[in-house]
Structure formats: structure tokens, C-alpha cells
CSV table of N, CA and C in Angstrom, one decimal:
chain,number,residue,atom,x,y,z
A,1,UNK,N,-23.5,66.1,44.6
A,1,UNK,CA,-22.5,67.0,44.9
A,1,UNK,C,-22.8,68.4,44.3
A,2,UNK,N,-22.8,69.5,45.2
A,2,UNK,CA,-23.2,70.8,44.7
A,2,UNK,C,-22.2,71.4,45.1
A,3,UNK,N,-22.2,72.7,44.1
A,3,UNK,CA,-20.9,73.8,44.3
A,3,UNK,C,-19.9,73.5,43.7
A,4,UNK,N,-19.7,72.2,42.9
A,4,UNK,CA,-18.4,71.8,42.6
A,4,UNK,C,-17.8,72.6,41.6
A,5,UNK,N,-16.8,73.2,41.4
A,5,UNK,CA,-15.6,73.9,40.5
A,5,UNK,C,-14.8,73.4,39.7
A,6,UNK,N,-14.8,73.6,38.5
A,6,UNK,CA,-13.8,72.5,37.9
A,6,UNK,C,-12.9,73.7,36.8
A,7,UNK,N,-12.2,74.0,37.2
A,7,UNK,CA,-11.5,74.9,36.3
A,7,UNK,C,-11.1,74.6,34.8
A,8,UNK,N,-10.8,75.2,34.2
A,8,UNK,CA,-10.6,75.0,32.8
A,8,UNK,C,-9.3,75.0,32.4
A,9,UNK,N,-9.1,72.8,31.5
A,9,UNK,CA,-7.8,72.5,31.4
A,9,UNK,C,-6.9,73.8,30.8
A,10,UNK,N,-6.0,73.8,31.1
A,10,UNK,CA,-4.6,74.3,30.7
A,10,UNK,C,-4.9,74.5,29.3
A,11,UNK,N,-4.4,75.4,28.2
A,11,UNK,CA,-4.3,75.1,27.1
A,11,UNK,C,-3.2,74.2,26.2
A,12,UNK,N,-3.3,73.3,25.6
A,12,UNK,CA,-2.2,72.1,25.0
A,12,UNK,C,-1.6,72.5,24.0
A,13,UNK,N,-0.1,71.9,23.7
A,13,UNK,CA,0.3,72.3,22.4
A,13,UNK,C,0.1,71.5,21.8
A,14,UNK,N,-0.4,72.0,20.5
A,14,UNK,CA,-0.8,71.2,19.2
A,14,UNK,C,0.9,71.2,18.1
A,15,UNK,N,1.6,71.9,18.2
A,15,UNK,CA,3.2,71.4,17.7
A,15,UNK,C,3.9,72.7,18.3
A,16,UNK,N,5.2,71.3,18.4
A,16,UNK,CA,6.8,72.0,18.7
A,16,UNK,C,7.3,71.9,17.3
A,17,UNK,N,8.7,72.9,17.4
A,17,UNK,CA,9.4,73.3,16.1
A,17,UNK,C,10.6,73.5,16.9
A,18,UNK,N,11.7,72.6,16.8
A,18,UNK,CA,13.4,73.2,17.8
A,18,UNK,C,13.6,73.9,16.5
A,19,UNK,N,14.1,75.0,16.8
A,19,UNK,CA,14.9,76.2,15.7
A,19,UNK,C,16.2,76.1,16.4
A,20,UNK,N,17.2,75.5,15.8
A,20,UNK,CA,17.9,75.6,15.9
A,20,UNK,C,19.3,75.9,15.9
A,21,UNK,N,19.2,77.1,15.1
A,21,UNK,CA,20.0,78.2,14.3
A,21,UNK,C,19.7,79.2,15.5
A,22,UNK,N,18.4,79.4,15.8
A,22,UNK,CA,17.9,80.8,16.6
A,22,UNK,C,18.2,80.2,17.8
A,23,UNK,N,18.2,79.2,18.3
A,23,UNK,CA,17.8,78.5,20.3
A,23,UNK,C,17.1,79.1,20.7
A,24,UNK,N,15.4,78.5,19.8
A,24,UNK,CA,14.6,78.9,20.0
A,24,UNK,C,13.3,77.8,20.0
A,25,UNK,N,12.7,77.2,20.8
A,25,UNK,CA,11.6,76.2,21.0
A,25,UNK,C,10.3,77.2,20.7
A,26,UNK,N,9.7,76.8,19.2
A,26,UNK,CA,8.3,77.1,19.1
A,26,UNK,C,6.9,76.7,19.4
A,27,UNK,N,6.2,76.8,20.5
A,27,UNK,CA,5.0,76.1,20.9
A,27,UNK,C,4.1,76.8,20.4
A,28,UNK,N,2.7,76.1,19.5
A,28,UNK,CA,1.8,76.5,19.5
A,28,UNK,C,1.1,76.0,20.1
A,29,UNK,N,-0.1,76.5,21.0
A,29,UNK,CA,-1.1,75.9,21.7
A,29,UNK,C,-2.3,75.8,21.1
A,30,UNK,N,-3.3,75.1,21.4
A,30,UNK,CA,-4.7,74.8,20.8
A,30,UNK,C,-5.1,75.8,21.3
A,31,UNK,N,-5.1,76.9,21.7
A,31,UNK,CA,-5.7,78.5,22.5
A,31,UNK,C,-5.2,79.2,21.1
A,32,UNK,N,-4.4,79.2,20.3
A,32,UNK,CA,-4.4,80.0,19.4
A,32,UNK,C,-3.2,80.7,19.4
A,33,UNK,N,-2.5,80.4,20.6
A,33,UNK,CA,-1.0,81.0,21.3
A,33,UNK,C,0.1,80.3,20.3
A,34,UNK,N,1.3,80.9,20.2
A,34,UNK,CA,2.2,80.5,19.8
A,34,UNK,C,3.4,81.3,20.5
A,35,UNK,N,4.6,80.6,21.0
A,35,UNK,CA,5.6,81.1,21.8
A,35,UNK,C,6.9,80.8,21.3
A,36,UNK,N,8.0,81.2,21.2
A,36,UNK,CA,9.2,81.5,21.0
A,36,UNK,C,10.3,81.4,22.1
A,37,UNK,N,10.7,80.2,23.0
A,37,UNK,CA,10.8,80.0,23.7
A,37,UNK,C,12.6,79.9,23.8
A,38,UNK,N,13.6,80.8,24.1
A,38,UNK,CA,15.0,81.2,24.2
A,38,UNK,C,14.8,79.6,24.9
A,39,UNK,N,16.4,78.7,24.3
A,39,UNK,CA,16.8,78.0,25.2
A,39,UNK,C,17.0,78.1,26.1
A,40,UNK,N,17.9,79.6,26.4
A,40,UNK,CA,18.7,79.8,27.8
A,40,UNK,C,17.6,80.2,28.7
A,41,UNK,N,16.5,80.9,28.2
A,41,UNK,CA,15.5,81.1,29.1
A,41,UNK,C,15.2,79.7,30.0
A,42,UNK,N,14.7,78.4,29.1
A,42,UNK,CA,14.1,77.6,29.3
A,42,UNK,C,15.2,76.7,30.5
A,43,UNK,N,16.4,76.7,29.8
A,43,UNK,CA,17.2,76.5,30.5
A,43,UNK,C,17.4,77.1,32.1
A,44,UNK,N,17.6,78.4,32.6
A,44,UNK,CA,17.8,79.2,33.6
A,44,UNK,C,17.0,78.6,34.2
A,45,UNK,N,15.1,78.3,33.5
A,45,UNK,CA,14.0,78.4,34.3
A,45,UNK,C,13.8,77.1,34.3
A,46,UNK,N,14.6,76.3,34.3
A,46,UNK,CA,14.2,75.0,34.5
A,46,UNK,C,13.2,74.3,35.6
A,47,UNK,N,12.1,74.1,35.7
A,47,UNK,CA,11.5,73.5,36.5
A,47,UNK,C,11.7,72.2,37.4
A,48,UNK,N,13.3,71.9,37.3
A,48,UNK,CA,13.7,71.1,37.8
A,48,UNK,C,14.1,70.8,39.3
A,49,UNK,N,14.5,70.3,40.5
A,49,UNK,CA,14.7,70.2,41.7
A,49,UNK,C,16.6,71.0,41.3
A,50,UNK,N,17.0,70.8,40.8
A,50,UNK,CA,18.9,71.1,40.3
A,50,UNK,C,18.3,72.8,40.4
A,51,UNK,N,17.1,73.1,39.8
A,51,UNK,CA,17.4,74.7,39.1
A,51,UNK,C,16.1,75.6,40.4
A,52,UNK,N,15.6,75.0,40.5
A,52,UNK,CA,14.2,75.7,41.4
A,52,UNK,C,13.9,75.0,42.9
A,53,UNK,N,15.0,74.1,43.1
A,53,UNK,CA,15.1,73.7,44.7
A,53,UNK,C,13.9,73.1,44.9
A,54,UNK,N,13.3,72.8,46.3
A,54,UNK,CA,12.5,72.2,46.7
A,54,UNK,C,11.5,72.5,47.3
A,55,UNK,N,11.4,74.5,47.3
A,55,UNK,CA,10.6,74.9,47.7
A,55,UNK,C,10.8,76.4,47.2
A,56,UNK,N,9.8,77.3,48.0
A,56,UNK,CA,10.5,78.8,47.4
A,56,UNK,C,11.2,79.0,48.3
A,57,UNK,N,12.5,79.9,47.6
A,57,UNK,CA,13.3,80.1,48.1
A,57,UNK,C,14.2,79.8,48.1
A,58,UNK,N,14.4,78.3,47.5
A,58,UNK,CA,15.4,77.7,47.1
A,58,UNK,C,16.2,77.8,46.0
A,59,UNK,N,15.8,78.7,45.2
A,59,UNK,CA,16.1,78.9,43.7
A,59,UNK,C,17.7,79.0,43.5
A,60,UNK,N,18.4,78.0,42.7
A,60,UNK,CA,19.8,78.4,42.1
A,60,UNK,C,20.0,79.1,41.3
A,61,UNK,N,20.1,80.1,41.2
A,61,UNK,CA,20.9,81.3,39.6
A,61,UNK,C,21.4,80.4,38.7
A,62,UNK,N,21.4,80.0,37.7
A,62,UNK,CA,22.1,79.9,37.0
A,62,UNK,C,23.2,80.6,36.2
A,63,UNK,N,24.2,80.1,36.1
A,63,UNK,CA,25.0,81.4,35.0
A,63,UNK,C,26.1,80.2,34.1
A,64,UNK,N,26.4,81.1,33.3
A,64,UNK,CA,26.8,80.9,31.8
A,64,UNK,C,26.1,79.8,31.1
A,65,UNK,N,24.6,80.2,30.9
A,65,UNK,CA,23.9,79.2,30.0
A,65,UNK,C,23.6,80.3,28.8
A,66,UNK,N,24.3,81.2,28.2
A,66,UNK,CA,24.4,82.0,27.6
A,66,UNK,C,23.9,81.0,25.9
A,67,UNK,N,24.8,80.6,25.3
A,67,UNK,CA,25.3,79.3,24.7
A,67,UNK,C,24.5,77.9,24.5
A,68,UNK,N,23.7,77.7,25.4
A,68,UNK,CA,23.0,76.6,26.0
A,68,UNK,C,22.1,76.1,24.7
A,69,UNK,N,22.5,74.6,24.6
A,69,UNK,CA,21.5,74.4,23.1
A,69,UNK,C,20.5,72.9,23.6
A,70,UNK,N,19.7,72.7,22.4
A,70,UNK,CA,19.3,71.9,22.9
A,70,UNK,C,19.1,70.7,22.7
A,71,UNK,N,19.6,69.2,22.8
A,71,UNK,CA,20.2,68.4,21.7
A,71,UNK,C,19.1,67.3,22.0
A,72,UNK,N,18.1,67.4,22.5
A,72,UNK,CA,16.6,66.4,22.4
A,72,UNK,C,15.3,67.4,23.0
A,73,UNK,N,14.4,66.3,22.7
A,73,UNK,CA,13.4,67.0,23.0
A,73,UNK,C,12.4,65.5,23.1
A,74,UNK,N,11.8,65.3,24.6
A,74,UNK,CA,11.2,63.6,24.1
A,74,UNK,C,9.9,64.4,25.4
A,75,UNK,N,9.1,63.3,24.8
A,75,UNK,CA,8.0,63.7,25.2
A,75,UNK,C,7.8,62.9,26.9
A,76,UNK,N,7.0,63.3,27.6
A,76,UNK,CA,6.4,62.8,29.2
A,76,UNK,C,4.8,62.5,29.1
A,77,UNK,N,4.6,61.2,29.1
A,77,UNK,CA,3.2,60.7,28.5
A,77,UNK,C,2.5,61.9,28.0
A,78,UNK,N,1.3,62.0,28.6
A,78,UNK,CA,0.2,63.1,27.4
A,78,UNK,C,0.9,64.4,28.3
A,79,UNK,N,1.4,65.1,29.2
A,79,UNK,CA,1.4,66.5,30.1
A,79,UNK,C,3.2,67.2,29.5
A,80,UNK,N,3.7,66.4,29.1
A,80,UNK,CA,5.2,67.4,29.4
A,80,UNK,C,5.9,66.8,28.0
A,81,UNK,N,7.3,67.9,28.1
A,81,UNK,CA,8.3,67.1,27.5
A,81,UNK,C,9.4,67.0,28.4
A,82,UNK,N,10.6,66.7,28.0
A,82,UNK,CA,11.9,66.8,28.9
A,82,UNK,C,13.2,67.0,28.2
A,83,UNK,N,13.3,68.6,27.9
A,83,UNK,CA,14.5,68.7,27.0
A,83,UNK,C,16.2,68.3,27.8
A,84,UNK,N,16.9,67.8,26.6
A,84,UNK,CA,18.5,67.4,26.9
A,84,UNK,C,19.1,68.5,26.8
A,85,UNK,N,19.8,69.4,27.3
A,85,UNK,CA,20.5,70.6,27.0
A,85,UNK,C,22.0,70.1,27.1
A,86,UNK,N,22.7,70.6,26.0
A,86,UNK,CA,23.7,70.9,25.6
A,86,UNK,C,25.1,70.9,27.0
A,87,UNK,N,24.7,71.3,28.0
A,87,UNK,CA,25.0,71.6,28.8
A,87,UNK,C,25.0,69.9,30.2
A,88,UNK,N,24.5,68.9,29.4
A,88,UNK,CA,24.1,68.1,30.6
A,88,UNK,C,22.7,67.9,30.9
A,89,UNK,N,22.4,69.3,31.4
A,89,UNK,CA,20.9,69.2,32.3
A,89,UNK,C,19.9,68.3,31.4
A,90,UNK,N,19.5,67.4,31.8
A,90,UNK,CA,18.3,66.8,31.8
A,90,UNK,C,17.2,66.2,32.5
A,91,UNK,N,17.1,66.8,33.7
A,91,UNK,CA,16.5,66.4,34.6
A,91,UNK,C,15.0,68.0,34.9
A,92,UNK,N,14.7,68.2,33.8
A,92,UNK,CA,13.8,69.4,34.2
A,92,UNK,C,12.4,68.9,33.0
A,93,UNK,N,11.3,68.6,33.9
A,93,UNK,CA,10.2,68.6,33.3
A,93,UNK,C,9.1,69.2,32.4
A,94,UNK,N,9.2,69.5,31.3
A,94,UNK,CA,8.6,71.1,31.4
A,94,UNK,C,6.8,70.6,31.2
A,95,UNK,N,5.7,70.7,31.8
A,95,UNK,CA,4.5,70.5,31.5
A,95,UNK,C,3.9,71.3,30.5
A,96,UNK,N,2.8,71.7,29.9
A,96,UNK,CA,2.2,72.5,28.9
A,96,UNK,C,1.7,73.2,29.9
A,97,UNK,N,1.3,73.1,30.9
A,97,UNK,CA,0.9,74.7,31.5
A,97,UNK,C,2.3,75.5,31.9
A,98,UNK,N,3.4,75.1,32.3
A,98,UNK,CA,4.8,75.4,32.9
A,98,UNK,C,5.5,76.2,31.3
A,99,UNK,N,5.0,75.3,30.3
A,99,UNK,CA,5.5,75.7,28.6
A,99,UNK,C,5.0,77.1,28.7
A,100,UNK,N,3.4,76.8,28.8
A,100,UNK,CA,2.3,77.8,28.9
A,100,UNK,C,2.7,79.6,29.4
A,101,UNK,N,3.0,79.2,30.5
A,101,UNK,CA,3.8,80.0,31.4
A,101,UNK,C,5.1,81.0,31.2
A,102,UNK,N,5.7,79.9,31.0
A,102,UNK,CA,6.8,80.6,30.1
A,102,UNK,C,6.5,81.4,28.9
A,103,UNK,N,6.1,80.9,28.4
A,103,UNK,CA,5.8,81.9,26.8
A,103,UNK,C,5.0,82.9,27.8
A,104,UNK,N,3.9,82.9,27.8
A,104,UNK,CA,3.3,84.1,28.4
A,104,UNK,C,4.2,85.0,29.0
A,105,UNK,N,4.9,84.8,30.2
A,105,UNK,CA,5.6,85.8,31.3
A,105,UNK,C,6.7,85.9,30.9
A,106,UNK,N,7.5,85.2,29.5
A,106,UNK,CA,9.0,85.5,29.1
A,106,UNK,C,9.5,86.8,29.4
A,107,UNK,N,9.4,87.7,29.2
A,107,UNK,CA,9.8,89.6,28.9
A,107,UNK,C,9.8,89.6,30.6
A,108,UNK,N,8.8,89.2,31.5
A,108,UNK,CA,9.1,89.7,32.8
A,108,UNK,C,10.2,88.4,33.6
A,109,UNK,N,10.1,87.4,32.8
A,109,UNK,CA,11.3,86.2,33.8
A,109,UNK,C,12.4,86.9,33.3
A,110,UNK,N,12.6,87.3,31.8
A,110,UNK,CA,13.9,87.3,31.4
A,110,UNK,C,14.6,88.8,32.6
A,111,UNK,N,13.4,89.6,32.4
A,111,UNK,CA,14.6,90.9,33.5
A,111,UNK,C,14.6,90.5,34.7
A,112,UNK,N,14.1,89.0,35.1
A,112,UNK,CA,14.0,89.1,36.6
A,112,UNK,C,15.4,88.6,36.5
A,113,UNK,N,15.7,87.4,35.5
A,113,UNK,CA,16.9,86.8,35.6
A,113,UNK,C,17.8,87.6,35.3
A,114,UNK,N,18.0,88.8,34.7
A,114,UNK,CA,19.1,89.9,34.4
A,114,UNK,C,19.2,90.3,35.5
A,115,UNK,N,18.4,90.9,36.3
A,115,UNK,CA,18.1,91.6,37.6
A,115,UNK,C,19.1,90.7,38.8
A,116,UNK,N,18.7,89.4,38.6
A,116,UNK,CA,19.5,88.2,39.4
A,116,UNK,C,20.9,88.7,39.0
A,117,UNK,N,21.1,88.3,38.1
A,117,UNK,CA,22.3,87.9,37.4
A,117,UNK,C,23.2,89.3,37.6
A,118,UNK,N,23.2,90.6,38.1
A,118,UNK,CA,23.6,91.6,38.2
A,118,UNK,C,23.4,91.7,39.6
A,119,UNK,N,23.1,91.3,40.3
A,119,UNK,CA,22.4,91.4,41.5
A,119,UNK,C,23.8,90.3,42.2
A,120,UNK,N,24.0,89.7,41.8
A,120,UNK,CA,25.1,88.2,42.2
A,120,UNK,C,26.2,88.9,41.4
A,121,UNK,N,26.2,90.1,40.8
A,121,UNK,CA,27.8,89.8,40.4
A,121,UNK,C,28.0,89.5,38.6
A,122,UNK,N,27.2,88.8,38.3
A,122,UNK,CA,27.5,88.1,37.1
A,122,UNK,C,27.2,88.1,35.8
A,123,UNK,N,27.5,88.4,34.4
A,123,UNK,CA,27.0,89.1,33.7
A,123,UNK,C,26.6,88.2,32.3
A,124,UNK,N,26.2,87.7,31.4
A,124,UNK,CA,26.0,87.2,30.4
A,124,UNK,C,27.1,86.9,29.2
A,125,UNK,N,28.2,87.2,29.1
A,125,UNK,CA,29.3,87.3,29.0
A,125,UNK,C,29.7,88.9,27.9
A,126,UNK,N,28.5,89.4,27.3
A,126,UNK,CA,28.6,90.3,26.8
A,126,UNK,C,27.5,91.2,27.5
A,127,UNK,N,27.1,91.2,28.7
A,127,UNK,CA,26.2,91.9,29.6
A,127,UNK,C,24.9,91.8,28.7
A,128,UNK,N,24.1,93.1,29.4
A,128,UNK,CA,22.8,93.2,29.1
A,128,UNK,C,22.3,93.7,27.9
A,129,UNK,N,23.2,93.0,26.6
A,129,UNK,CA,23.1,93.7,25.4
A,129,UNK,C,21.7,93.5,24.7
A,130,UNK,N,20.7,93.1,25.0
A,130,UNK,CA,19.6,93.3,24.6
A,130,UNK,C,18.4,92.5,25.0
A,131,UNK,N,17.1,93.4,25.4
A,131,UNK,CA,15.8,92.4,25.9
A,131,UNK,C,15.5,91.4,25.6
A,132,UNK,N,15.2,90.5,25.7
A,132,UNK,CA,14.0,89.5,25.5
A,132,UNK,C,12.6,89.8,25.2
A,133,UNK,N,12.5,89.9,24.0
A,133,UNK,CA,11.4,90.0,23.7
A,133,UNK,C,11.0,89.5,22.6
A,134,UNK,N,9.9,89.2,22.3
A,134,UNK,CA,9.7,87.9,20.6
A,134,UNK,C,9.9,88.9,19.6
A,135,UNK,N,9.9,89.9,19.2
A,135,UNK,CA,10.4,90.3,18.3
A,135,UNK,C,11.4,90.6,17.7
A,136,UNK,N,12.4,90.2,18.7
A,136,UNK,CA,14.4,90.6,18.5
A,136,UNK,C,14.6,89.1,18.2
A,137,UNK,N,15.8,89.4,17.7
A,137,UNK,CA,16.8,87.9,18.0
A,137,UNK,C,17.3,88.0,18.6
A,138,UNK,N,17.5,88.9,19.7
A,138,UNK,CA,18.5,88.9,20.5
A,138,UNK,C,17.9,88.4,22.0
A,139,UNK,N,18.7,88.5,23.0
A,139,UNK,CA,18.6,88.2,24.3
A,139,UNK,C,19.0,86.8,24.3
A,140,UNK,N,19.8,86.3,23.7
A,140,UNK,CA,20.2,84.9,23.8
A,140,UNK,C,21.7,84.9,22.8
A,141,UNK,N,22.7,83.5,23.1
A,141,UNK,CA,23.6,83.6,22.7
A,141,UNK,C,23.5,83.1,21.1
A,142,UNK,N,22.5,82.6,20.5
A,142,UNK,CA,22.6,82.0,19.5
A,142,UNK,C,21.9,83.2,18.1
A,143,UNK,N,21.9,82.3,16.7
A,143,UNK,CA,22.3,83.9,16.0
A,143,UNK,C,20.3,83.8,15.1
């Protein structure tokens, strides 16, 4: 077999840390990466069929996951975990490249979801009082 391509695994987390004072999930990856991961982020962007539909296009907004905590965290053989949120949801998979993802593109999901979320009407219950970004505490409901 010639030509064959094999791209290069995902990078893995070597540990999670729930902070949960901040609602804040810490992944570090064996890449050297470490992420700060907003519940409600994790939440809104659930990779679940309830939150991201069955295709593109199908996407549900979420709203008032302001609040949203996270009361498990259990593992999906060697690829994922599957957080319980405070809220019910437990049906969203999250994989280590999907984890991956998230940490990386947070700052551009979170204004996409503000952008949604103003765009529908609806506001975070104290509006757009501050970015998402890993250096604030802010952009989420918890302290």
C-alpha cells in the first residue's frame, strides 16, 4: 500500500481538575496545552444530539445556562468523558479532540454564543458583562 496518510492522533489529556468554586473544568493535554474550560461554555456547546441537532443547521441556542454546574464527570472508555450538569443534561459526549477544540477556539465560540444569544432576543441575565477569556473570571455565572 503506497501513499497512505495517517494523520496525527489528537492530543490526550493527561489530567482533569473540576474547580468548582470558578465552573471551571481544567484539561491538561500531553501537547503541553492546558484549558480552562467555563461550564456554561461546555454546557451551551454540548456535543450532544439535545444541543447540536443531527446535522448542521440544526443547532438549539441554549439559554439560562448562566448558573450551570457540574455535578459528575465519568469517563467514556479511553476517548471521552460525559459530564452531569446541574441542570439535567447528561447526554453530551465530550471526546479529547472535541475537549481539544473547545479550549483552543473558547474566546471565538463564546462571542459566537453572545452574538446568538442577542441575535434571539436573550440575554445572560446580567447581559454581556464580560468576555471570555482565560484570564478573567468572568464570562460565566460562578465566582
Amino acid at each position: 500500500m503506497t501513499g497512505s496518510k495517517q494523520s496525527a492522533p489528537a492530543p490526550a489529556p493527561v489530567s482533569f481538575v473540576v474547580h468548582k468554586q470558578s465552573c471551571r473544568l481544567e484539561v491538561a493535554f500531553d501537547d503541553g496545552a492546558v484549558f480552562l474550560l467555563p461550564f456554561e461554555l461546555m454546557r451551551v456547546y454540548s456535543p450532544s444530539a439535545e444541543v447540536s441537532g443531527h446535522g448542521p443547521g440544526q443547532e438549539v441556542l441554549q439559554t439560562g445556562k448562566r448558573n450551570v454546574e457540574m455535578a459528575a464527570l465519568d469517563p467514556v472508555g479511553n476517548y471521552a468523558v460525559k459530564p452531569t450538569f446541574s441542570d439535567g443534561h447528561v447526554s453530551g459526549i465530550f471526546t479529547w479532540a472535541y475537549l481539544y477544540k473547545l479550549g483552543r477556539d473558547q474566546e471565538a465560540m463564546w462571542e459566537d454564543y453572545l452574538q446568538r444569544l442577542d441575535a434571539a432576543g436573550h440575554g445572560r441575565e446580567a447581559g454581556r458583562d464580560l468576555p471570555m477569556t482565560s484570564k478573567t473570571a468572568g464570562g460565566h455565572g460562578c465566582a
